[in-house]
CSV table of C-alpha atoms in Angstrom, one decimal:
chain,number,residue,atom,x,y,z
A,1,GLY,CA,-14.1,10.7,-24.6
A,2,GLN,CA,-14.8,11.2,-20.9
A,3,SER,CA,-14.0,14.1,-18.6
A,4,LEU,CA,-14.9,14.9,-15.1
A,5,GLU,CA,-14.7,18.1,-12.9
A,6,GLN,CA,-14.6,18.2,-9.2
A,7,PRO,CA,-13.2,20.8,-6.7
A,8,SER,CA,-9.6,20.3,-5.9
A,9,GLU,CA,-9.8,21.1,-2.2
A,10,VAL,CA,-12.5,21.3,0.5
A,11,THR,CA,-12.0,22.2,4.2
A,12,ALA,CA,-14.5,21.6,7.0
A,13,VAL,CA,-14.7,21.2,10.7
A,14,GLU,CA,-15.5,18.0,12.7
A,15,GLY,CA,-19.2,17.3,12.9
A,16,ALA,CA,-20.0,19.4,9.8
A,17,ILE,CA,-21.6,18.3,6.5
A,18,VAL,CA,-19.7,18.6,3.3
A,19,GLN,CA,-20.8,18.1,-0.3
A,20,ILE,CA,-18.4,17.3,-3.1
A,21,ASN,CA,-19.7,18.0,-6.6
A,22,CYS,CA,-18.8,16.2,-9.8
A,23,THR,CA,-19.8,17.1,-13.3
A,24,TYR,CA,-19.0,14.9,-16.2
A,25,GLN,CA,-19.0,14.5,-20.0
A,26,THR,CA,-19.0,11.0,-21.4
A,27,SER,CA,-19.9,8.9,-24.4
A,28,GLY,CA,-21.6,5.9,-22.9
A,29,PHE,CA,-22.7,5.9,-19.2
A,30,TYR,CA,-23.3,3.1,-16.8
A,31,GLY,CA,-22.9,4.9,-13.5
A,32,LEU,CA,-21.1,7.3,-11.3
A,33,SER,CA,-18.9,5.9,-8.5
A,34,TRP,CA,-17.1,7.6,-5.5
A,35,TYR,CA,-13.9,6.4,-4.0
A,36,GLN,CA,-11.9,7.4,-1.0
A,37,GLN,CA,-8.1,7.4,-0.9
A,38,HIS,CA,-5.9,8.1,2.1
A,39,ASP,CA,-2.3,9.2,1.7
A,40,GLY,CA,-0.2,6.3,0.6
A,41,GLY,CA,-3.1,3.9,0.3
A,42,ALA,CA,-5.2,2.5,-2.5
A,43,PRO,CA,-8.7,3.8,-3.3
A,44,THR,CA,-11.6,2.2,-1.6
A,45,PHE,CA,-15.2,2.1,-2.9
A,46,LEU,CA,-17.7,4.4,-1.2
A,47,SER,CA,-20.8,4.6,-3.3
A,48,TYR,CA,-22.3,4.0,-6.8
A,49,ASN,CA,-25.2,5.5,-8.6
A,50,ALA,CA,-26.6,4.1,-11.8
A,51,LEU,CA,-30.0,5.7,-11.6
A,52,ASP,CA,-31.1,9.2,-10.7
A,53,GLY,CA,-31.6,9.9,-7.0
A,54,LEU,CA,-29.9,9.6,-3.7
A,55,GLU,CA,-28.0,6.5,-2.3
A,56,GLU,CA,-27.4,6.5,1.4
A,57,THR,CA,-24.7,4.4,3.1
A,58,GLY,CA,-24.3,5.4,6.7
A,59,ARG,CA,-22.7,8.9,7.0
A,60,PHE,CA,-22.1,9.0,3.3
A,61,SER,CA,-24.7,9.6,0.6
A,62,SER,CA,-24.3,10.1,-3.2
A,63,PHE,CA,-26.6,11.7,-5.6
A,64,LEU,CA,-26.9,11.5,-9.4
A,65,SER,CA,-28.8,13.4,-12.0
A,66,ARG,CA,-28.1,11.9,-15.4
A,67,SER,CA,-30.0,14.6,-17.3
A,68,ASP,CA,-27.6,17.2,-15.7
A,69,SER,CA,-24.5,15.0,-15.9
A,70,TYR,CA,-24.0,15.8,-12.3
A,71,GLY,CA,-23.5,14.0,-9.1
A,72,TYR,CA,-22.3,14.7,-5.5
A,73,LEU,CA,-21.0,13.0,-2.5
A,74,LEU,CA,-22.4,14.1,0.8
A,75,LEU,CA,-20.4,13.4,4.0
A,76,GLN,CA,-22.2,14.0,7.3
A,77,GLU,CA,-21.0,14.2,10.9
A,78,LEU,CA,-17.4,14.7,9.6
A,79,GLN,CA,-14.7,13.0,11.6
A,80,MET,CA,-10.9,13.6,11.5
A,81,LYS,CA,-10.4,10.2,9.8
A,82,ASP,CA,-12.5,11.5,6.8
A,83,SER,CA,-9.5,13.6,5.8
A,84,ALA,CA,-8.6,12.1,2.4
A,85,SER,CA,-8.9,12.4,-1.3
A,86,TYR,CA,-12.2,11.7,-2.9
A,87,PHE,CA,-12.6,10.7,-6.5
A,88,CYS,CA,-15.6,10.5,-8.7
A,89,ALA,CA,-15.4,8.1,-11.5
A,90,VAL,CA,-17.6,7.6,-14.6
A,91,ASP,CA,-18.2,4.0,-15.7
A,92,GLY,CA,-18.8,3.8,-19.4
A,93,ALA,CA,-17.4,2.2,-22.5
A,94,GLY,CA,-16.2,-0.7,-20.5
A,95,LYS,CA,-13.9,1.2,-18.2
A,96,SER,CA,-13.9,3.8,-15.5
A,97,THR,CA,-12.4,7.3,-15.8
A,98,PHE,CA,-11.5,9.2,-12.7
A,99,GLY,CA,-11.7,12.8,-11.8
A,100,ASP,CA,-8.7,14.6,-10.5
A,101,GLY,CA,-9.8,14.2,-6.9
A,102,THR,CA,-10.9,16.5,-4.1
A,103,THR,CA,-8.7,16.7,-1.1
A,104,LEU,CA,-10.9,17.0,2.0
A,105,THR,CA,-9.3,18.4,5.2
A,106,VAL,CA,-11.3,18.0,8.4
A,107,LYS,CA,-10.2,20.4,11.2
A,108,PRO,CA,-11.0,20.0,14.9
B,1,GLY,CA,-17.0,-8.5,0.1
B,2,ALA,CA,-14.9,-8.7,-3.0
B,3,VAL,CA,-11.1,-8.7,-2.3
B,4,VAL,CA,-8.3,-8.0,-4.7
B,5,SER,CA,-4.8,-8.9,-3.7
B,6,GLN,CA,-1.8,-7.1,-5.3
B,7,HIS,CA,1.8,-8.1,-4.8
B,8,PRO,CA,4.3,-6.8,-4.1
B,9,SER,CA,3.3,-3.8,-2.2
B,10,ARG,CA,6.7,-2.1,-2.6
B,11,VAL,CA,9.6,-2.8,-4.9
B,12,ILE,CA,12.9,-1.0,-5.5
B,13,CYS,CA,14.8,-2.0,-8.6
B,14,LYS,CA,17.8,-0.8,-10.6
B,15,SER,CA,17.4,0.9,-13.9
B,16,GLY,CA,17.2,-1.5,-16.8
B,17,THR,CA,15.7,-4.4,-14.9
B,18,SER,CA,12.1,-5.7,-15.2
B,19,VAL,CA,9.5,-5.9,-12.5
B,20,LYS,CA,6.4,-8.1,-12.4
B,21,ILE,CA,3.3,-7.1,-10.4
B,22,GLU,CA,0.5,-9.6,-9.7
B,23,CYS,CA,-3.1,-8.8,-9.2
B,24,ARG,CA,-5.5,-11.5,-8.0
B,25,SER,CA,-9.2,-11.5,-7.3
B,26,LEU,CA,-9.6,-13.7,-4.2
B,27,ASP,CA,-13.3,-14.5,-3.9
B,28,PHE,CA,-14.7,-13.7,-7.3
B,29,GLN,CA,-14.0,-14.2,-11.0
B,30,ALA,CA,-12.9,-11.0,-12.8
B,31,THR,CA,-13.4,-11.1,-16.5
B,32,THR,CA,-11.9,-7.7,-16.7
B,33,MET,CA,-9.1,-6.1,-14.7
B,34,PHE,CA,-7.7,-2.6,-15.0
B,35,TRP,CA,-4.2,-1.3,-14.4
B,36,TYR,CA,-3.7,2.3,-13.2
B,37,ARG,CA,-0.7,4.5,-12.5
B,38,GLN,CA,-0.8,7.3,-10.0
B,39,PHE,CA,1.8,10.0,-9.5
B,40,PRO,CA,1.8,11.9,-6.1
B,41,LYS,CA,-1.1,14.2,-5.6
B,42,GLN,CA,-2.6,13.2,-9.0
B,43,SER,CA,-5.5,11.2,-10.2
B,44,LEU,CA,-5.5,7.6,-11.3
B,45,MET,CA,-4.6,7.3,-14.9
B,46,LEU,CA,-5.9,4.2,-16.7
B,47,MET,CA,-3.0,2.3,-18.4
B,48,ALA,CA,-4.8,-0.7,-19.8
B,49,THR,CA,-7.8,-2.9,-19.6
B,50,SER,CA,-7.1,-6.6,-19.3
B,51,ASN,CA,-9.5,-9.2,-20.4
B,52,GLU,CA,-9.0,-12.9,-19.6
B,53,GLY,CA,-7.8,-14.9,-22.6
B,54,SER,CA,-7.3,-11.9,-24.9
B,55,LYS,CA,-4.8,-9.1,-25.5
B,56,ALA,CA,-5.0,-6.1,-23.2
B,57,THR,CA,-6.4,-2.8,-24.5
B,58,TYR,CA,-3.9,0.0,-23.9
B,59,GLU,CA,-4.8,3.6,-23.4
B,60,GLN,CA,-3.3,6.2,-25.7
B,61,GLY,CA,0.3,7.0,-24.9
B,62,VAL,CA,1.0,3.8,-22.9
B,63,GLU,CA,3.7,1.7,-24.5
B,64,LYS,CA,2.6,-1.9,-25.0
B,65,ASP,CA,6.1,-3.2,-25.2
B,66,LYS,CA,7.2,-1.5,-22.0
B,67,PHE,CA,4.1,-2.4,-19.9
B,68,LEU,CA,3.4,-6.1,-20.6
B,69,ILE,CA,0.0,-7.3,-19.3
B,70,ASN,CA,-1.0,-10.9,-19.1
B,71,HIS,CA,-4.5,-12.0,-18.0
B,72,ALA,CA,-3.8,-15.7,-17.5
B,73,SER,CA,-7.0,-16.7,-15.7
B,74,LEU,CA,-10.2,-15.3,-14.4
B,75,THR,CA,-8.5,-14.5,-11.1
B,76,LEU,CA,-5.0,-13.3,-12.1
B,77,SER,CA,-3.5,-10.5,-14.1
B,78,THR,CA,0.1,-9.5,-14.2
B,79,LEU,CA,1.8,-6.2,-15.2
B,80,THR,CA,5.5,-6.4,-16.1
B,81,VAL,CA,7.4,-3.1,-16.3
B,82,THR,CA,10.3,-4.0,-18.7
B,83,SER,CA,13.6,-2.2,-18.7
B,84,ALA,CA,12.5,0.1,-15.9
B,85,HIS,CA,13.8,3.6,-15.7
B,86,PRO,CA,13.6,6.2,-12.9
B,87,GLU,CA,10.7,8.0,-14.7
B,88,ASP,CA,8.7,4.7,-14.3
B,89,SER,CA,8.7,5.2,-10.5
B,90,SER,CA,5.1,5.5,-9.5
B,91,PHE,CA,2.2,3.9,-7.6
B,92,TYR,CA,0.7,1.1,-9.7
B,93,ILE,CA,-2.8,0.0,-8.8
B,94,CYS,CA,-4.9,-2.8,-10.2
B,95,SER,CA,-8.7,-3.2,-10.0
B,96,ALA,CA,-11.3,-5.7,-10.9
B,97,ARG,CA,-15.0,-5.9,-11.3
B,98,GLU,CA,-17.3,-8.8,-11.2
B,99,GLU,CA,-19.8,-7.5,-13.8
B,100,VAL,CA,-20.0,-4.7,-16.2
B,101,ASP,CA,-22.0,-2.4,-14.0
B,102,SER,CA,-20.5,-3.4,-10.6
B,103,PRO,CA,-18.1,-1.2,-8.7
B,104,LEU,CA,-14.3,-1.5,-9.0
B,105,HIS,CA,-12.4,-3.3,-6.3
B,106,PHE,CA,-8.8,-2.2,-5.9
B,107,GLY,CA,-5.7,-3.9,-4.9
B,108,ASN,CA,-3.5,-2.2,-2.3
B,109,GLY,CA,-1.2,-0.9,-4.9
B,110,THR,CA,2.5,-1.3,-5.7
B,111,ARG,CA,4.9,1.5,-5.1
B,112,LEU,CA,7.7,1.1,-7.6
B,113,THR,CA,11.0,3.0,-7.2
B,114,VAL,CA,13.6,2.7,-9.9
B,115,THR,CA,17.1,3.8,-8.9
């Protein structure tokens, strides 16, 4: 089976940097994805790592270490609009399994 | 970018009726589509994996006869909630991917309320 762990809540101030960690256990692994979901909306894709290392997309970066079954999402220059839930998801065995999500609150 | 359209966005129905939700990939062919259910403040729970031209694969605990899934073409999958009850009220979200190792693209979700 597949299981993921990520912190339930994170709070930070505007302009700061936040790192959301994700550890996983899985049988079969293609990659680790990150999604953002605002209240009442559907998830939107942020980043994907299939190989070890850092992927950078604007203010957001994602890191993967397959040997440690660990990844993180790094959000820089936080803005109020970044307040949302962030989910890591493991792609494997033909489907994606989501973590429970991390609620990020950005304060002024 | 890849776009997935889901319809309707919101539906209210009476207990005992059936509701159909459509999921379309607009600019790509999706050999596989996924249906998720999400309760407030909770994660996305995979209900079933839908493959074009074959029967859907349901996750453990999901009733096949209650949640009927049809993947009629490479761009369309439908979820029918049969004989809906208030406990079926939830946010239903479809997603699709172009290839096995490509990211998921989500529809905007359907908020179902059963009265």
